[in-house]
Amino acid sequence: MPADPARAAKGSRATPWDGLFSHLEPRARGKARDAVVPLPKPRPEEAPSAERDEDTDKDQASPEKDKAADKAKQQATPAPKPTPSTPEPSACRLALTEAIAIAPSVPDIRGAGGCGGEDLVRLEAVVLPDKRQVSVKPAAILRCTMASAIADWIRSDIAPLAQRVGSAISELDNFDSFECRGRNRVVGAKLSEHGRANALDVRGFKFADGSFVSLTDRTVPRQLRETVLHSVCTRFSTVLGPNSDWYHEDHIHLDLMERRGNYRICQWDVLDPLPPKAPLLPAERPEEAPPREVAGKEDSKPHAGRPDAEKSEAEKPDSEKSDEAEPPREEKPATKKRRQNRRS
């Protein structure tokens, strides 16, 4: 450090390092100069605006950023669901044309417990070969195969039968078709073929002259009902009518249920008409009937071996007793026979 001037003035002794940092003494500064900073040139009038420059910068962004932005948009926006392809029509649907039946297609039905079905149609009318229509009232919801079988039955069997009777069929009375229920509407019973749209209940037919024929009416000619019976039992796998059970006394049940070995059920009794009045008393015996056999005196006598016969014989005197009475049997002493044990 520099020596203290006070001590130097008094004549103090100098140290060897008094002038060690003498070259570090601050120097006098010069005068400050005014620096001239150049300003930017003014923007020419023909230059694009600043907003356009920003848009240009965005347009000239790197393609990688654009790809990343597009990917982010795709992830944020849910992808559209693919539209279900329309199933191709079945062979039955292609064959069941408007020249055979008026039966538009119906969407598939899928209910609980297997109820419903696929390839369904609404059978509204059957078209006869002469272009006349037999309406189905009300329209029946059926599988295409069942509707095709009904149409073929009406066209091939019932229409010619009506012509032989002297009229023309105009309407089919539909009692029941598709209904999601158990058999005979019993709660908890096995699913009916009606629940599979594979059955039709028919009450009768209406003819062009306005008359109605019920298939379970006893007054309808027996031959007509038997002809219908043979036709349905040939075409359908299940036929239920009167006397089949307590549930089919007023209609005929038809279905195409598939069973093992192509087993079929045809239970329909064609019943005869009831008498107009139920007889209260047995009918009188006709005059031409042979005379009834009357028991003779000998037959009226008591038979031997009965208690009354024994009494009558005992009451008679010995002279009047029958000589033909059997003599008393001699009693033989009872003997015991030993059985030999045989081993099998």
Short mmCIF file of C-alpha atoms in Angstrom, two decimals:
data_model
loop_
_atom_site.label_atom_id
_atom_site.label_comp_id
_atom_site.label_asym_id
_atom_site.label_seq_id
_atom_site.Cartn_x
_atom_site.Cartn_y
_atom_site.Cartn_z
CA MET A 1 0.00 0.00 0.00
CA PRO A 2 1.31 3.62 -0.51
CA ALA A 3 2.99 5.24 2.46
CA ASP A 4 0.98 7.51 4.65
CA PRO A 5 1.85 11.17 3.70
CA ALA A 6 1.63 12.15 7.29
CA ARG A 7 4.25 9.67 8.28
CA ALA A 8 6.39 10.73 5.29
CA ALA A 9 6.24 14.34 6.32
CA LYS A 10 7.58 13.48 9.74
CA GLY A 11 10.59 11.79 8.16
CA SER A 12 9.51 8.21 8.84
CA ARG A 13 11.48 5.45 7.38
CA ALA A 14 10.57 4.30 3.84
CA THR A 15 9.63 0.65 3.17
CA PRO A 16 10.75 -1.33 0.17
CA TRP A 17 7.19 -1.82 -1.18
CA ASP A 18 6.02 1.73 -1.02
CA GLY A 19 5.99 2.06 -4.82
CA LEU A 20 4.83 -1.49 -5.55
CA PHE A 21 1.35 -0.48 -6.86
CA SER A 22 2.29 2.92 -8.19
CA HIS A 23 1.52 1.85 -11.83
CA LEU A 24 -2.05 1.02 -10.90
CA GLU A 25 -2.99 4.54 -10.14
CA PRO A 26 -6.08 5.71 -12.04
CA ARG A 27 -5.49 7.58 -15.19
CA ALA A 28 -7.32 10.69 -16.18
CA ARG A 29 -10.24 10.00 -18.50
CA GLY A 30 -10.65 11.76 -21.77
CA LYS A 31 -13.70 13.60 -22.92
CA ALA A 32 -16.77 11.56 -23.93
CA ARG A 33 -17.46 11.37 -27.65
CA ASP A 34 -20.90 11.54 -29.18
CA ALA A 35 -21.51 8.25 -31.08
CA VAL A 36 -23.83 8.36 -34.12
CA VAL A 37 -26.10 5.27 -34.40
CA PRO A 38 -27.52 4.65 -37.93
CA LEU A 39 -31.34 4.34 -38.18
CA PRO A 40 -33.13 1.68 -40.35
CA LYS A 41 -34.23 2.72 -43.79
CA PRO A 42 -37.92 3.47 -44.28
CA ARG A 43 -40.13 0.55 -45.58
CA PRO A 44 -40.87 0.95 -49.29
CA GLU A 45 -44.47 1.41 -50.34
CA GLU A 46 -44.52 -1.62 -52.65
CA ALA A 47 -43.46 -3.98 -49.82
CA PRO A 48 -46.20 -6.39 -48.48
CA SER A 49 -47.80 -5.65 -45.15
CA ALA A 50 -46.69 -7.26 -41.89
CA GLU A 51 -49.90 -9.36 -41.62
CA ARG A 52 -49.23 -10.92 -44.99
CA ASP A 53 -45.71 -11.73 -43.84
CA GLU A 54 -47.12 -13.60 -40.84
CA ASP A 55 -49.51 -15.55 -43.08
CA THR A 56 -46.63 -16.32 -45.40
CA ASP A 57 -44.60 -17.60 -42.49
CA LYS A 58 -47.48 -19.88 -41.50
CA ASP A 59 -47.85 -21.14 -45.06
CA GLN A 60 -44.17 -21.84 -45.23
CA ALA A 61 -44.24 -23.90 -42.02
CA SER A 62 -42.55 -27.23 -42.08
CA PRO A 63 -44.59 -30.20 -43.42
CA GLU A 64 -43.84 -32.15 -40.24
CA LYS A 65 -45.75 -29.60 -38.19
CA ASP A 66 -48.68 -29.86 -40.60
CA LYS A 67 -48.77 -33.63 -40.26
CA ALA A 68 -48.67 -33.39 -36.48
CA ALA A 69 -51.54 -30.90 -36.50
CA ASP A 70 -53.66 -33.10 -38.79
CA LYS A 71 -53.04 -36.13 -36.59
CA ALA A 72 -54.10 -34.18 -33.50
CA LYS A 73 -57.34 -33.15 -35.26
CA GLN A 74 -58.11 -36.75 -36.22
CA GLN A 75 -57.63 -37.92 -32.65
CA ALA A 76 -59.86 -35.17 -31.32
CA THR A 77 -62.65 -35.81 -33.86
CA PRO A 78 -64.27 -39.28 -33.47
CA ALA A 79 -64.14 -41.41 -36.59
CA PRO A 80 -67.53 -41.91 -38.29
CA LYS A 81 -69.15 -45.28 -37.66
CA PRO A 82 -69.18 -47.57 -40.69
CA THR A 83 -72.66 -48.00 -42.14
CA PRO A 84 -73.87 -51.63 -41.90
CA SER A 85 -73.98 -53.31 -45.26
CA THR A 86 -77.40 -54.42 -46.47
CA PRO A 87 -77.63 -58.25 -46.36
CA GLU A 88 -78.28 -59.99 -49.60
CA PRO A 89 -81.85 -61.28 -50.04
CA SER A 90 -82.40 -64.97 -49.38
CA ALA A 91 -83.45 -67.47 -52.02
CA CYS A 92 -86.95 -67.51 -50.52
CA ARG A 93 -87.16 -63.72 -50.70
CA LEU A 94 -86.12 -63.77 -54.36
CA ALA A 95 -88.70 -66.47 -55.17
CA LEU A 96 -91.59 -64.81 -53.29
CA THR A 97 -92.30 -62.15 -55.92
CA GLU A 98 -95.33 -59.91 -56.33
CA ALA A 99 -96.72 -62.39 -58.85
CA ILE A 100 -97.17 -64.89 -55.97
CA ALA A 101 -97.87 -62.78 -52.88
CA ILE A 102 -97.93 -59.22 -51.59
CA ALA A 103 -95.37 -59.65 -48.83
CA PRO A 104 -93.00 -56.74 -48.15
CA SER A 105 -89.90 -57.47 -46.09
CA VAL A 106 -89.80 -56.66 -42.38
CA PRO A 107 -86.66 -55.88 -40.29
CA ASP A 108 -85.31 -58.74 -38.20
CA ILE A 109 -86.80 -59.14 -34.73
CA ARG A 110 -84.57 -60.21 -31.82
CA GLY A 111 -86.44 -60.54 -28.54
CA ALA A 112 -85.79 -62.16 -25.20
CA GLY A 113 -85.51 -65.93 -24.98
CA GLY A 114 -84.98 -66.45 -28.70
CA CYS A 115 -88.21 -64.70 -29.65
CA GLY A 116 -88.31 -63.26 -33.17
CA GLY A 117 -86.50 -64.28 -36.32
CA GLU A 118 -84.78 -63.27 -39.52
CA ASP A 119 -85.91 -62.97 -43.12
CA LEU A 120 -89.40 -61.83 -42.06
CA VAL A 121 -92.22 -60.62 -44.29
CA ARG A 122 -95.68 -59.13 -43.78
CA LEU A 123 -98.05 -61.34 -45.76
CA GLU A 124 -100.87 -59.06 -46.91
CA ALA A 125 -102.37 -61.03 -49.80
CA VAL A 126 -101.87 -64.10 -51.96
CA VAL A 127 -101.96 -63.60 -55.73
CA LEU A 128 -103.74 -66.40 -57.61
CA PRO A 129 -102.64 -67.57 -61.05
CA ASP A 130 -105.50 -65.56 -62.62
CA LYS A 131 -104.14 -62.36 -60.94
CA ARG A 132 -106.94 -62.22 -58.35
CA GLN A 133 -105.84 -61.52 -54.79
CA VAL A 134 -106.81 -63.38 -51.63
CA SER A 135 -106.35 -60.93 -48.78
CA VAL A 136 -104.97 -62.06 -45.42
CA LYS A 137 -106.83 -60.22 -42.64
CA PRO A 138 -105.18 -59.08 -40.56
CA ALA A 139 -101.80 -59.16 -42.30
CA ALA A 140 -99.56 -61.89 -40.89
CA ILE A 141 -95.94 -61.41 -39.77
CA LEU A 142 -94.19 -64.63 -40.80
CA ARG A 143 -90.87 -66.01 -41.85
CA CYS A 144 -90.40 -66.03 -45.59
CA THR A 145 -90.52 -69.84 -45.74
CA MET A 146 -93.81 -69.98 -43.81
CA ALA A 147 -95.35 -67.22 -45.92
CA SER A 148 -94.29 -69.04 -49.08
CA ALA A 149 -95.89 -72.28 -47.83
CA ILE A 150 -99.17 -70.46 -47.07
CA ALA A 151 -99.19 -68.84 -50.51
CA ASP A 152 -98.55 -72.16 -52.25
CA TRP A 153 -101.30 -73.84 -50.19
CA ILE A 154 -103.87 -71.18 -51.13
CA ARG A 155 -102.89 -71.13 -54.81
CA SER A 156 -102.64 -74.89 -55.36
CA ASP A 157 -105.23 -76.42 -52.97
CA ILE A 158 -107.79 -73.97 -51.59
CA ALA A 159 -108.51 -71.94 -54.73
CA PRO A 160 -109.29 -75.06 -56.86
CA LEU A 161 -111.38 -76.44 -53.97
CA ALA A 162 -113.46 -73.25 -53.89
CA GLN A 163 -114.05 -73.50 -57.64
CA ARG A 164 -115.32 -77.06 -57.25
CA VAL A 165 -117.72 -75.86 -54.57
CA GLY A 166 -118.99 -73.23 -56.98
CA SER A 167 -117.42 -70.04 -55.67
CA ALA A 168 -114.06 -68.24 -55.40
CA ILE A 169 -112.00 -67.60 -52.30
CA SER A 170 -111.46 -63.94 -51.46
CA GLU A 171 -110.13 -63.78 -47.89
CA LEU A 172 -108.16 -65.83 -45.36
CA ASP A 173 -109.19 -65.32 -41.72
CA ASN A 174 -105.95 -64.97 -39.73
CA PHE A 175 -106.56 -65.73 -36.05
CA ASP A 176 -102.91 -65.32 -34.95
CA SER A 177 -99.43 -65.13 -36.49
CA PHE A 178 -96.31 -63.70 -34.81
CA GLU A 179 -96.65 -63.30 -31.06
CA CYS A 180 -93.80 -63.50 -28.56
CA ARG A 181 -95.28 -66.01 -26.09
CA GLY A 182 -95.09 -69.56 -24.78
CA ARG A 183 -97.08 -72.48 -26.09
CA ASN A 184 -100.84 -72.10 -25.59
CA ARG A 185 -100.10 -68.78 -23.84
CA VAL A 186 -99.03 -70.65 -20.69
CA VAL A 187 -96.63 -68.65 -18.52
CA GLY A 188 -93.21 -70.32 -18.38
CA ALA A 189 -93.99 -72.78 -21.15
CA LYS A 190 -91.62 -73.53 -24.01
CA LEU A 191 -91.45 -70.88 -26.72
CA SER A 192 -94.24 -71.32 -29.23
CA GLU A 193 -93.66 -71.40 -32.98
CA HIS A 194 -95.72 -68.22 -33.02
CA GLY A 195 -92.86 -66.62 -31.09
CA ARG A 196 -90.52 -67.60 -33.93
CA ALA A 197 -92.88 -66.21 -36.61
CA ASN A 198 -93.18 -69.75 -37.93
CA ALA A 199 -96.88 -70.47 -37.33
CA LEU A 200 -100.32 -69.33 -38.46
CA ASP A 201 -103.75 -69.94 -36.91
CA VAL A 202 -106.58 -70.12 -39.46
CA ARG A 203 -110.28 -69.94 -38.60
CA GLY A 204 -111.72 -70.17 -42.09
CA PHE A 205 -112.20 -68.66 -45.55
CA LYS A 206 -114.45 -66.03 -47.02
CA PHE A 207 -115.79 -66.52 -50.54
CA ALA A 208 -116.66 -64.06 -53.26
CA ASP A 209 -120.41 -64.50 -52.70
CA GLY A 210 -120.00 -63.25 -49.09
CA SER A 211 -120.31 -66.63 -47.39
CA PHE A 212 -117.86 -67.71 -44.70
CA VAL A 213 -116.67 -71.27 -44.09
CA SER A 214 -115.30 -72.11 -40.65
CA LEU A 215 -112.97 -75.10 -40.64
CA THR A 216 -114.18 -76.18 -37.17
CA ASP A 217 -117.90 -75.79 -37.89
CA ARG A 218 -119.66 -79.17 -37.66
CA THR A 219 -122.36 -78.04 -40.09
CA VAL A 220 -119.87 -77.51 -42.93
CA PRO A 221 -119.91 -80.52 -45.28
CA ARG A 222 -117.65 -83.22 -43.97
CA GLN A 223 -116.04 -83.88 -47.35
CA LEU A 224 -114.94 -80.24 -47.63
CA ARG A 225 -113.31 -80.26 -44.20
CA GLU A 226 -111.62 -83.60 -44.83
CA THR A 227 -110.16 -82.28 -48.10
CA VAL A 228 -108.67 -79.30 -46.26
CA LEU A 229 -107.38 -81.66 -43.55
CA HIS A 230 -105.48 -83.82 -46.06
CA SER A 231 -104.02 -80.78 -47.81
CA VAL A 232 -102.60 -79.11 -44.67
CA CYS A 233 -101.26 -82.36 -43.20
CA THR A 234 -99.33 -82.89 -46.45
CA ARG A 235 -97.75 -79.44 -46.50
CA PHE A 236 -97.12 -78.50 -42.84
CA SER A 237 -95.19 -80.33 -40.14
CA THR A 238 -97.70 -79.50 -37.36
CA VAL A 239 -101.50 -79.40 -37.67
CA LEU A 240 -103.65 -79.00 -34.54
CA GLY A 241 -107.43 -78.76 -34.52
CA PRO A 242 -110.50 -80.00 -32.62
CA ASN A 243 -109.81 -82.86 -30.19
CA SER A 244 -106.06 -82.22 -30.25
CA ASP A 245 -106.20 -80.33 -26.92
CA TRP A 246 -108.36 -77.73 -25.22
CA TYR A 247 -106.71 -74.82 -27.03
CA HIS A 248 -107.55 -75.53 -30.70
CA GLU A 249 -111.30 -76.16 -30.72
CA ASP A 250 -112.18 -73.03 -32.74
CA HIS A 251 -109.23 -72.74 -35.17
CA ILE A 252 -106.56 -74.73 -37.00
CA HIS A 253 -102.89 -74.30 -36.06
CA LEU A 254 -100.29 -74.64 -38.84
CA ASP A 255 -96.49 -74.41 -38.52
CA LEU A 256 -93.24 -75.62 -40.07
CA MET A 257 -91.45 -76.77 -36.92
CA GLU A 258 -88.37 -78.87 -37.68
CA ARG A 259 -88.17 -82.14 -35.77
CA ARG A 260 -85.77 -85.03 -35.69
CA GLY A 261 -86.32 -87.47 -38.53
CA ASN A 262 -88.79 -85.07 -40.24
CA TYR A 263 -91.46 -86.14 -37.73
CA ARG A 264 -94.92 -84.65 -38.33
CA ILE A 265 -97.99 -84.12 -36.13
CA CYS A 266 -101.52 -84.08 -37.61
CA GLN A 267 -104.20 -83.95 -34.90
CA TRP A 268 -107.52 -82.71 -36.23
CA ASP A 269 -110.75 -84.70 -35.87
CA VAL A 270 -113.45 -83.85 -38.42
CA LEU A 271 -116.50 -84.07 -36.16
CA ASP A 272 -120.04 -84.89 -37.24
CA PRO A 273 -122.86 -82.44 -36.54
CA LEU A 274 -124.65 -82.71 -33.23
CA PRO A 275 -128.33 -83.73 -33.09
CA PRO A 276 -130.77 -80.82 -32.99
CA LYS A 277 -132.20 -81.98 -29.64
CA ALA A 278 -130.53 -84.19 -27.11
CA PRO A 279 -132.79 -87.22 -26.28
CA LEU A 280 -133.95 -87.23 -22.69
CA LEU A 281 -135.35 -90.78 -22.77
CA PRO A 282 -134.19 -93.85 -24.68
CA ALA A 283 -135.76 -94.18 -28.12
CA GLU A 284 -138.80 -96.42 -28.52
CA ARG A 285 -138.24 -99.95 -29.74
CA PRO A 286 -139.12 -100.19 -33.41
CA GLU A 287 -141.95 -102.53 -34.39
CA GLU A 288 -139.81 -104.49 -36.82
CA ALA A 289 -137.32 -105.37 -34.10
CA PRO A 290 -137.27 -109.08 -33.07
CA PRO A 291 -138.98 -109.95 -29.78
CA ARG A 292 -136.89 -109.82 -26.68
CA GLU A 293 -135.89 -113.08 -25.02
CA VAL A 294 -137.84 -113.78 -21.81
CA ALA A 295 -136.44 -116.00 -19.09
CA GLY A 296 -138.36 -119.29 -18.70
CA LYS A 297 -139.57 -121.00 -15.56
CA GLU A 298 -136.64 -123.37 -15.46
CA ASP A 299 -134.23 -120.42 -15.69
CA SER A 300 -136.09 -118.74 -12.86
CA LYS A 301 -135.32 -121.61 -10.49
CA PRO A 302 -132.43 -120.98 -8.13
CA HIS A 303 -129.15 -122.40 -9.23
CA ALA A 304 -127.49 -125.13 -7.28
CA GLY A 305 -124.63 -124.08 -5.11
CA ARG A 306 -126.27 -120.84 -3.94
CA PRO A 307 -127.55 -120.36 -0.34
CA ASP A 308 -131.16 -119.95 -1.51
CA ALA A 309 -130.89 -123.20 -3.47
CA GLU A 310 -129.65 -125.03 -0.40
CA LYS A 311 -132.57 -123.71 1.63
CA SER A 312 -135.12 -124.72 -0.96
CA GLU A 313 -133.68 -128.23 -1.18
CA ALA A 314 -133.67 -128.55 2.62
CA GLU A 315 -137.28 -127.42 2.93
CA LYS A 316 -138.48 -130.04 0.41
CA PRO A 317 -139.41 -133.51 1.72
CA ASP A 318 -137.10 -136.39 1.05
CA SER A 319 -139.39 -137.81 -1.63
CA GLU A 320 -139.34 -134.58 -3.59
CA LYS A 321 -135.60 -134.05 -3.38
CA SER A 322 -133.86 -134.40 -6.65
CA ASP A 323 -132.33 -137.74 -7.34
CA GLU A 324 -129.74 -135.98 -9.46
CA ALA A 325 -128.10 -134.42 -6.43
CA GLU A 326 -124.45 -135.16 -6.33
CA PRO A 327 -123.35 -137.70 -3.69
CA PRO A 328 -121.16 -136.34 -0.93
CA ARG A 329 -117.49 -136.48 -1.61
CA GLU A 330 -115.28 -138.68 0.54
CA GLU A 331 -112.82 -136.71 2.58
CA LYS A 332 -109.25 -137.87 2.26
CA PRO A 333 -106.72 -137.42 5.00
CA ALA A 334 -104.43 -134.56 4.35
CA THR A 335 -100.93 -135.54 3.42
CA LYS A 336 -97.88 -133.36 3.46
CA LYS A 337 -95.40 -133.37 0.66
CA ARG A 338 -91.89 -132.31 1.14
CA ARG A 339 -90.44 -129.99 -1.39
CA GLN A 340 -87.01 -130.68 -2.63
CA ASN A 341 -84.74 -127.67 -2.64
CA ARG A 342 -83.23 -127.17 -6.03
CA ARG A 343 -80.23 -125.10 -6.57
CA SER A 344 -80.14 -123.15 -9.76
#
